Short mmCIF file of C-alpha atoms (C1' of nucleotides) in Angstrom, two decimals:
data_model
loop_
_atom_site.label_atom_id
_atom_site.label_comp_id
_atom_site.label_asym_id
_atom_site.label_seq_id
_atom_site.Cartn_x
_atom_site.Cartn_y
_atom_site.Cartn_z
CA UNK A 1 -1.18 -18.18 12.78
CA UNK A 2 -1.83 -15.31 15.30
CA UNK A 3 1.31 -13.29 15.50
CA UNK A 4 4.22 -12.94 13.12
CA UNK A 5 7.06 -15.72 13.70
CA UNK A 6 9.39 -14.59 10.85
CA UNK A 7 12.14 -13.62 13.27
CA UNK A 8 11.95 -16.71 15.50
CA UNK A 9 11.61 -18.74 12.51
CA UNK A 10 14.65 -17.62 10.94
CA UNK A 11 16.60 -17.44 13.24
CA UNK A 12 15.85 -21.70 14.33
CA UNK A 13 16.62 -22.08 10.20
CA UNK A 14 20.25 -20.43 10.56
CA UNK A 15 21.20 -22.01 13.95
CA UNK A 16 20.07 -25.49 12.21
CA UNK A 17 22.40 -24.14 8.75
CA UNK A 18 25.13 -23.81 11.28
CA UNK A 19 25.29 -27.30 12.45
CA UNK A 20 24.16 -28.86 9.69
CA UNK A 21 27.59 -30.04 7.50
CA UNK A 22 27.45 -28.75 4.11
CA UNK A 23 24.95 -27.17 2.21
CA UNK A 24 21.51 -28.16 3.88
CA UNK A 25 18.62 -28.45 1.23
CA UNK A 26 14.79 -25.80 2.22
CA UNK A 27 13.25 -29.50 2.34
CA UNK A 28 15.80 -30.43 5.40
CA UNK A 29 15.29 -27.00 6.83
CA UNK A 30 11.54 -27.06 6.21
CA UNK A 31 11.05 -30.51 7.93
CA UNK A 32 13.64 -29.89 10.97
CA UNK A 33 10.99 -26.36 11.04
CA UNK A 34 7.65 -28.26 10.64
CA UNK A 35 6.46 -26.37 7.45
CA UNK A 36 7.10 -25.75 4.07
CA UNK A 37 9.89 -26.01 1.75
CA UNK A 38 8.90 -22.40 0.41
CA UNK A 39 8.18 -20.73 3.04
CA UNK A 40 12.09 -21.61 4.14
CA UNK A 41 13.38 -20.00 0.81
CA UNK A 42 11.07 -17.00 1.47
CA UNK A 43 12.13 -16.22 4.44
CA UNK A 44 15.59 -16.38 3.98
CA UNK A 45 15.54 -14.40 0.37
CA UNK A 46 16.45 -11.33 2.28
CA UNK A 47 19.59 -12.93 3.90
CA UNK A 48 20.87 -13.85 0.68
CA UNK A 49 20.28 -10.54 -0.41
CA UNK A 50 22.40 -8.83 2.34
CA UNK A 51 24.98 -11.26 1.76
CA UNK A 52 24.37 -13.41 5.21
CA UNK A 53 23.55 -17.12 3.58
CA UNK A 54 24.37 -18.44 0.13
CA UNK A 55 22.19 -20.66 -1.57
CA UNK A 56 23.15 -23.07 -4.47
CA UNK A 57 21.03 -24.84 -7.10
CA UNK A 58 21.48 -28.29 -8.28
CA UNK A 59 22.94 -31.18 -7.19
CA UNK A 60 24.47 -30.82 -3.43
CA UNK A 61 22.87 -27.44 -3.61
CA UNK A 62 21.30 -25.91 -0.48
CA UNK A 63 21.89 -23.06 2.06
CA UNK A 64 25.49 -22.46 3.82
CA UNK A 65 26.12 -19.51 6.44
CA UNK A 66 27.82 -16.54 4.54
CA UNK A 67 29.38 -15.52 7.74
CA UNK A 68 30.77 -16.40 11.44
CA UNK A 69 27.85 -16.59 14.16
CA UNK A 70 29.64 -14.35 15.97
CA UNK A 71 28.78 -11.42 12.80
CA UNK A 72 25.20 -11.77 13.13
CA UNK A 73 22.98 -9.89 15.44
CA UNK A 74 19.45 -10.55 15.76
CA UNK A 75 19.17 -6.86 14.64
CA UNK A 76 20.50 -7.79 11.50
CA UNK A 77 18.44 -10.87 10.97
CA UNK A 78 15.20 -8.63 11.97
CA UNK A 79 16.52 -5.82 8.66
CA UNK A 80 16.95 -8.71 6.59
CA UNK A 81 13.57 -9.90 6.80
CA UNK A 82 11.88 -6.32 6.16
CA UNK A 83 11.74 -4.99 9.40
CA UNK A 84 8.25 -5.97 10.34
CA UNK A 85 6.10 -3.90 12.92
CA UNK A 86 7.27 -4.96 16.77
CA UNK A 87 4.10 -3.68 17.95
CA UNK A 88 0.71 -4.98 17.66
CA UNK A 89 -1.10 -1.55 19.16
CA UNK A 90 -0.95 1.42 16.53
CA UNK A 91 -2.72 4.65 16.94
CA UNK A 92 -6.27 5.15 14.68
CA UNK A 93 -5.10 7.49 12.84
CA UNK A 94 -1.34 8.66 12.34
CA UNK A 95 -2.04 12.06 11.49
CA UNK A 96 -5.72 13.46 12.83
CA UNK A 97 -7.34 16.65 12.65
CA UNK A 98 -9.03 16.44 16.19
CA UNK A 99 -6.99 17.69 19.26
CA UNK A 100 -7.82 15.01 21.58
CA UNK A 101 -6.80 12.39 19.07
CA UNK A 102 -3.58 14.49 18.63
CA UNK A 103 -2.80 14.54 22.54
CA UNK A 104 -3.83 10.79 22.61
CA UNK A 105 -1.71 9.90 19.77
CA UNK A 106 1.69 11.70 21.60
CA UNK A 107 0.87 10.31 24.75
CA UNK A 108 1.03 6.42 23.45
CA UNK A 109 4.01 7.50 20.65
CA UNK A 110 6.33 8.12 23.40
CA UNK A 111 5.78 4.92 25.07
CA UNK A 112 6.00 2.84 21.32
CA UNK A 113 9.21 4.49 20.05
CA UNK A 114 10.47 3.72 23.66
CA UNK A 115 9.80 0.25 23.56
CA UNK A 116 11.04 -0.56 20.02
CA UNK A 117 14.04 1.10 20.48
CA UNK A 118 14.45 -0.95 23.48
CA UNK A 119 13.64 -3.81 21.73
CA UNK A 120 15.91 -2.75 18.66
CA UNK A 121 18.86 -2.33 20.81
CA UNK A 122 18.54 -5.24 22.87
CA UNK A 123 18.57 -6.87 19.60
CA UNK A 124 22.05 -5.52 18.40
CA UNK A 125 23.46 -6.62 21.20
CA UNK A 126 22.52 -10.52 20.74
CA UNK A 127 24.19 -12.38 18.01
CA UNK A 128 23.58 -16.04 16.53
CA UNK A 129 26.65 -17.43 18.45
CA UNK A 130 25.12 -16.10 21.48
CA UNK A 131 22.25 -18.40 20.73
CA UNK A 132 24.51 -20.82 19.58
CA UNK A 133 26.38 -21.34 22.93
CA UNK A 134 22.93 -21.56 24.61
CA UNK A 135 21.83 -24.29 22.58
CA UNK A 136 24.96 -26.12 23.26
CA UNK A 137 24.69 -26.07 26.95
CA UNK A 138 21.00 -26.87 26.65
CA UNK A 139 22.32 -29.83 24.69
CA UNK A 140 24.68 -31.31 26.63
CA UNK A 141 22.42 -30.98 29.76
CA UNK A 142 19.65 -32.80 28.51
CA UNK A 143 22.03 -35.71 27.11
CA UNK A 144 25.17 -35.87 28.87
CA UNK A 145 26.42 -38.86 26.98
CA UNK A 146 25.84 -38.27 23.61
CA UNK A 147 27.99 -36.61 21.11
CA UNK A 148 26.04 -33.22 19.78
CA UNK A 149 25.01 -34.66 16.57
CA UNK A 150 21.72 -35.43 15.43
CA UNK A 151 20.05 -31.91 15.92
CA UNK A 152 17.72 -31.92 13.99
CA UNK A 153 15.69 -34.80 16.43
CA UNK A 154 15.57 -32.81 19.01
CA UNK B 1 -7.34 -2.27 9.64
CA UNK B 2 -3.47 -2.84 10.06
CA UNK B 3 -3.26 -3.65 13.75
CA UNK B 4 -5.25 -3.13 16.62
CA UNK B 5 -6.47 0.42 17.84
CA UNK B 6 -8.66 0.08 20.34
CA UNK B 7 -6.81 1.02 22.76
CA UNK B 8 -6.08 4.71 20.78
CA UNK B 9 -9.79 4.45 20.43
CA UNK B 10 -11.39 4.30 23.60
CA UNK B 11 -8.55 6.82 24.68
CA UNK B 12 -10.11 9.26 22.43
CA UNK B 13 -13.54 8.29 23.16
CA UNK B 14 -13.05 9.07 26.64
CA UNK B 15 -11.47 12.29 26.73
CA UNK B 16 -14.26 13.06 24.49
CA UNK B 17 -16.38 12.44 27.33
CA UNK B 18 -14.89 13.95 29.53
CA UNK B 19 -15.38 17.33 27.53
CA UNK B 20 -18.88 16.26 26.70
CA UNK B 21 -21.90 17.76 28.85
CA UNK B 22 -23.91 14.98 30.27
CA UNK B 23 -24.17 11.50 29.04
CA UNK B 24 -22.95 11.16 25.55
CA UNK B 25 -24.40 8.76 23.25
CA UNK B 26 -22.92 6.13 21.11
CA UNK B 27 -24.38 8.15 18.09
CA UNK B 28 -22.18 11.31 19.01
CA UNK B 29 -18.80 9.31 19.91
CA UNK B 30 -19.33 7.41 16.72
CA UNK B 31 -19.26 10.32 14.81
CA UNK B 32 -15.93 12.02 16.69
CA UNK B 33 -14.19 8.57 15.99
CA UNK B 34 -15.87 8.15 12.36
CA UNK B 35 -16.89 5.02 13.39
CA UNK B 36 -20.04 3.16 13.90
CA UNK B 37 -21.92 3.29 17.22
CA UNK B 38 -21.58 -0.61 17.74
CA UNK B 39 -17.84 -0.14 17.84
CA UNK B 40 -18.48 2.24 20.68
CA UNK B 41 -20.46 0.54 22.67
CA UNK B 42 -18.03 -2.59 22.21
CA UNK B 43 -15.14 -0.93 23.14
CA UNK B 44 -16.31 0.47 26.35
CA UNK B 45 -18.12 -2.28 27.18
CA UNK B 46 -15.37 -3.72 29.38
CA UNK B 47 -14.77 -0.33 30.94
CA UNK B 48 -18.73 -0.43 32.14
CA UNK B 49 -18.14 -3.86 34.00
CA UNK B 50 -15.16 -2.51 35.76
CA UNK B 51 -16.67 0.62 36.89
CA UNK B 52 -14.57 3.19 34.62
CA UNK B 53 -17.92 4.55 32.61
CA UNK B 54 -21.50 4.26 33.54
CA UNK B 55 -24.43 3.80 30.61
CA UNK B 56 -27.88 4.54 30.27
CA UNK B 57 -30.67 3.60 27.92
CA UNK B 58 -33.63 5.46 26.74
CA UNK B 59 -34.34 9.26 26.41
CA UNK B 60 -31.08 11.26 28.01
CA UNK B 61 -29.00 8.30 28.11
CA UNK B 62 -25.78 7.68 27.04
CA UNK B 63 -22.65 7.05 28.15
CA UNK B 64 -20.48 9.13 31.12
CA UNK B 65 -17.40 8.70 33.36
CA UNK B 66 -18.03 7.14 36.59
CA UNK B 67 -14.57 8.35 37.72
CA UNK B 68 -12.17 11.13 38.40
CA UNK B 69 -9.89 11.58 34.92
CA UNK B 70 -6.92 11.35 37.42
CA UNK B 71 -8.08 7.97 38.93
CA UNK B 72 -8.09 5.89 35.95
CA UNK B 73 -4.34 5.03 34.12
CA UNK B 74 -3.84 3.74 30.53
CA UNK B 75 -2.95 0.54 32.35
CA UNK B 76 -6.66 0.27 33.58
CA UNK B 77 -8.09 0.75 30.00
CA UNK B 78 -5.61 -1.12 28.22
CA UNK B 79 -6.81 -4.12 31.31
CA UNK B 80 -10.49 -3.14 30.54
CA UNK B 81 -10.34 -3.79 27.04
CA UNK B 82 -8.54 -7.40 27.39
CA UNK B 83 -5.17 -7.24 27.64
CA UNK B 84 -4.89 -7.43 24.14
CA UNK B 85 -1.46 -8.55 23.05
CA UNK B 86 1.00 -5.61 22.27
CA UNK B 87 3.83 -7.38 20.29
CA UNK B 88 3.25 -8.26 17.26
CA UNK B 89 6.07 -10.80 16.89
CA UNK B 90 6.27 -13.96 18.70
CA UNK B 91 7.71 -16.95 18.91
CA UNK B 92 6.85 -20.00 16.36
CA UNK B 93 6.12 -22.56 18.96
CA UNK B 94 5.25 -21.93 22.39
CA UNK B 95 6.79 -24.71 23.81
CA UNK B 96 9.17 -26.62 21.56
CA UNK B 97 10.98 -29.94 21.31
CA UNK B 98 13.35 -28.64 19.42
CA UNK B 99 16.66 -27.70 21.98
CA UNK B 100 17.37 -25.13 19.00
CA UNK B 101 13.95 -23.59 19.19
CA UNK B 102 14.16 -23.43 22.82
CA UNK B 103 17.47 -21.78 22.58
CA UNK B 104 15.68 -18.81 20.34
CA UNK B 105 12.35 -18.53 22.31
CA UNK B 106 14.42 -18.21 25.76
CA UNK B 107 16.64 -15.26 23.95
CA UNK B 108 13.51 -13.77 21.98
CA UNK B 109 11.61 -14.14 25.55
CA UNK B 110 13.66 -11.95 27.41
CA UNK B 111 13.42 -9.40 24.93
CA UNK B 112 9.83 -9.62 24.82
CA UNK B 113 9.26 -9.55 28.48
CA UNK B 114 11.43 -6.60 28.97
CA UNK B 115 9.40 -4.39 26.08
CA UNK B 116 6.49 -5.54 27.43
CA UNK B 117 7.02 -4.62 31.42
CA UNK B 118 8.05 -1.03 29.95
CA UNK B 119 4.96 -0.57 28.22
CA UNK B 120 3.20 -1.97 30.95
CA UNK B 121 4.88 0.45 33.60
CA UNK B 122 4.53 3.24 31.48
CA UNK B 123 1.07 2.63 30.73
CA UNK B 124 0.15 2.80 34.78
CA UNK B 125 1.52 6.09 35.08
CA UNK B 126 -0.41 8.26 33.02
CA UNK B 127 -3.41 8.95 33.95
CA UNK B 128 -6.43 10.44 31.54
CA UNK B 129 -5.83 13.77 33.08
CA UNK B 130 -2.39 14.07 31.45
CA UNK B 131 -4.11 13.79 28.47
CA UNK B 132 -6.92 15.87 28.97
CA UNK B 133 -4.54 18.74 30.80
CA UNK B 134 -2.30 17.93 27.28
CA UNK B 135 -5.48 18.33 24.93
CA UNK B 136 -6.55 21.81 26.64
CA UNK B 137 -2.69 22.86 25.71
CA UNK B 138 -2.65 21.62 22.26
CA UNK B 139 -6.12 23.95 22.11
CA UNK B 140 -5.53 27.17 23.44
CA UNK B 141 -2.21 26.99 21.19
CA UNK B 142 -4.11 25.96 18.23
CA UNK B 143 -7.49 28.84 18.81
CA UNK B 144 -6.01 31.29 21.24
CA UNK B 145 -9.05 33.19 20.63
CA UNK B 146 -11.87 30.77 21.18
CA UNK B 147 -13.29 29.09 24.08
CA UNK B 148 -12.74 25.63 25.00
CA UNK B 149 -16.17 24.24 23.53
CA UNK B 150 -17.24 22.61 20.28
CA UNK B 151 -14.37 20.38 20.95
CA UNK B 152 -15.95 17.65 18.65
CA UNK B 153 -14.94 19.55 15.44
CA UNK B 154 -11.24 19.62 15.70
"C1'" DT C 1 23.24 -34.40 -23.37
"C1'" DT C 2 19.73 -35.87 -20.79
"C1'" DT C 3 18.16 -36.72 -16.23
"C1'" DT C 4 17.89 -35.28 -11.67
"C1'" DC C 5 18.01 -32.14 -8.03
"C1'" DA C 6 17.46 -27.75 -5.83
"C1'" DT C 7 16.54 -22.94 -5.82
"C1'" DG C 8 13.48 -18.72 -7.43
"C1'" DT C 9 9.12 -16.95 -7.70
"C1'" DA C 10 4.38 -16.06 -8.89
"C1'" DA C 11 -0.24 -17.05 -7.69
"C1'" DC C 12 -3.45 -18.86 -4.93
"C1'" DT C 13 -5.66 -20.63 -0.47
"C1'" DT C 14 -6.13 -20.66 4.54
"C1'" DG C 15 -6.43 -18.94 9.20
"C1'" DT C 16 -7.14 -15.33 12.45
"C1'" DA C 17 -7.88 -10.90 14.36
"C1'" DT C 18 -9.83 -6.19 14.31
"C1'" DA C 19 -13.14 -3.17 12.32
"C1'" DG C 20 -17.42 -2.18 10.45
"C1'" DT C 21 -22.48 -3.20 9.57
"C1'" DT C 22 -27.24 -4.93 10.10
"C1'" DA C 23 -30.92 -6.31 12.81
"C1'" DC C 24 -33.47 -6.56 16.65
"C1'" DA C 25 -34.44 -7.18 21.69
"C1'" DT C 26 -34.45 -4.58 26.10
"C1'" DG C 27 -35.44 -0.97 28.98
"C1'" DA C 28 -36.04 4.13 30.30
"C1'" DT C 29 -38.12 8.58 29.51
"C1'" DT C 30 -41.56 11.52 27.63
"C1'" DA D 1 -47.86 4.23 23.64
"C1'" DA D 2 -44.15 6.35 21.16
"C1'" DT D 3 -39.46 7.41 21.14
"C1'" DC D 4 -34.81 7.04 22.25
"C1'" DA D 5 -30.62 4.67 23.50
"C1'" DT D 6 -28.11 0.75 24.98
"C1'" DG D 7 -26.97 -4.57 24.57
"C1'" DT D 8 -25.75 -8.08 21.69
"C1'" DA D 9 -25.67 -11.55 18.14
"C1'" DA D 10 -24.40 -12.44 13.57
"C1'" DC D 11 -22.57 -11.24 9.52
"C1'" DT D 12 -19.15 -8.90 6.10
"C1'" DA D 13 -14.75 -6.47 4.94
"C1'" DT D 14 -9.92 -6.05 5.32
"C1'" DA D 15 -5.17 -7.11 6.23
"C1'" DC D 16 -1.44 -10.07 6.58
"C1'" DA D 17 1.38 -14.16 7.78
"C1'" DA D 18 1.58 -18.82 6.62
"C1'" DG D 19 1.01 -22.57 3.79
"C1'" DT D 20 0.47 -24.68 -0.91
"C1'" DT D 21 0.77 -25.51 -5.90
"C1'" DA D 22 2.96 -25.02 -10.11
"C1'" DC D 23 6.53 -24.22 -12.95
"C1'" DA D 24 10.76 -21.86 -14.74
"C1'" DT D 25 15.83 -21.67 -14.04
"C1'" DG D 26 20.16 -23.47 -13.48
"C1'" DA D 27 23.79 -26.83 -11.70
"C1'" DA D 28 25.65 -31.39 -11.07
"C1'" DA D 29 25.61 -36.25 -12.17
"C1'" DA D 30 24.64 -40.27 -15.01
#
DNA sequence: TTTTCATGTAACTTGTATAGTTACATGATT
DNA sequence: AATCATGTAACTATACAAGTTACATGAAAA
């Protein structure tokens, strides 16, 4: 694993939730996401918390969508997970003594916060059914005749 | 080590240079960065083969600029050191099956892309002399009193 | 009410990248 | 010839996401 793929991950699990009728089980989710049962209820522990899935135990239990597509923004889906780090370049030291470091450090802050915030807000503005949409059109352009079932085999 | 610095780090290193008299050894930048001399030499190792910094062994060696502090961007050390990746999210899969996945990667890509140019970009237009013009402000603020040597302790 | 199913979670292993260290060969200066 | 400094390989340490194992908890079905 080289880079974090929490965000994309998560965000494949809910778009799959959303098509998939009824509660879908983290071993359906896992499978249509090529990994782990667990790591599906990990990663979505912090959606349940913030109120954006359910899950259910038991019998017909599983994961449902808590709210519309249209109510989630990436932005959200990034704070639910714990807002990892965007950037994979940090400065040494956050807080040095030496001058140089100091003038370094500003120089390459500027240009982080910038980017993040880019990111950030570029984020707020995208939400699931956004992605949704997409993969609806991508759908019915690769199979014209088919009705858009079966999702999870493609 | 959290994420990767070595772009911070051979920033410092070569301001530190650029205030040093003559070649400065591995030895002395190690001990500015409180690092080990191997790290040194590894870092600027990519700078030597693209003509940034020259090096020299044996008695009065050690490493110096080959090039005006105004001729050489963040963009060229950030290229001299490898490109190394600045997000530190990605997507899961590269290139997916899945029409879902593809639907997230294409949305996530943009994003990506976008933060990525504007590093880029910004990167390429500041040059080491910004820094080292910043530095000398930073240190007639901070010893109004003192010359502009022993740089190394602060 | 017992079995079955599914989540919740802790604990551990794996993979990968930077950072740091050790050791030693190479070459330049004194 | 001795000394100094770089060049580089090989190893260890550290951090963290991802994957796995194991088992407790609770809900529905038989």
């Amino acid at each position: 694993m080289k880079r974090d793929s929490r965000l994309s991950g998560v965000l494949h699990v809910l778009l799959h939730m959303a098509e998939h009728e009824g509660p879908a089980t983290s071993e359906i989710l896992a499978r249509a996401m090529q990994t782990n049962p667990v790591v599906i209820r990990r990663i979505l522990s912090g959606l349940r918390e913030r109120g954006f899935v359910r899950s259910e135990k038991g019998h017909g239990g599983g994961w449902v969508l808590a709210r519309d597509l249209s109510g989630i923004t990436l932005r959200d889906v990034y704070d639910a997970i714990g807002n990892p780090a965007l950037l994979a370049i940090s400065n040494r030291t956050e807080t040095p003594d030496c001058l140089v470091e100091q003038a370094v450090n500003a120089a390459l802050a500027d240009s982080f916060q910038e980017a993040e915030a880019m990111l950030l807000a570029r984020f707020g503005n995208i939400t699931l059914k956004m992605l949704h949409d997409d993969f609806h059109t991508r759908f019915t352009s690769a199979f014209p005749n088919r009705e858009k079932d079966h999702i999870h085999e493609h």
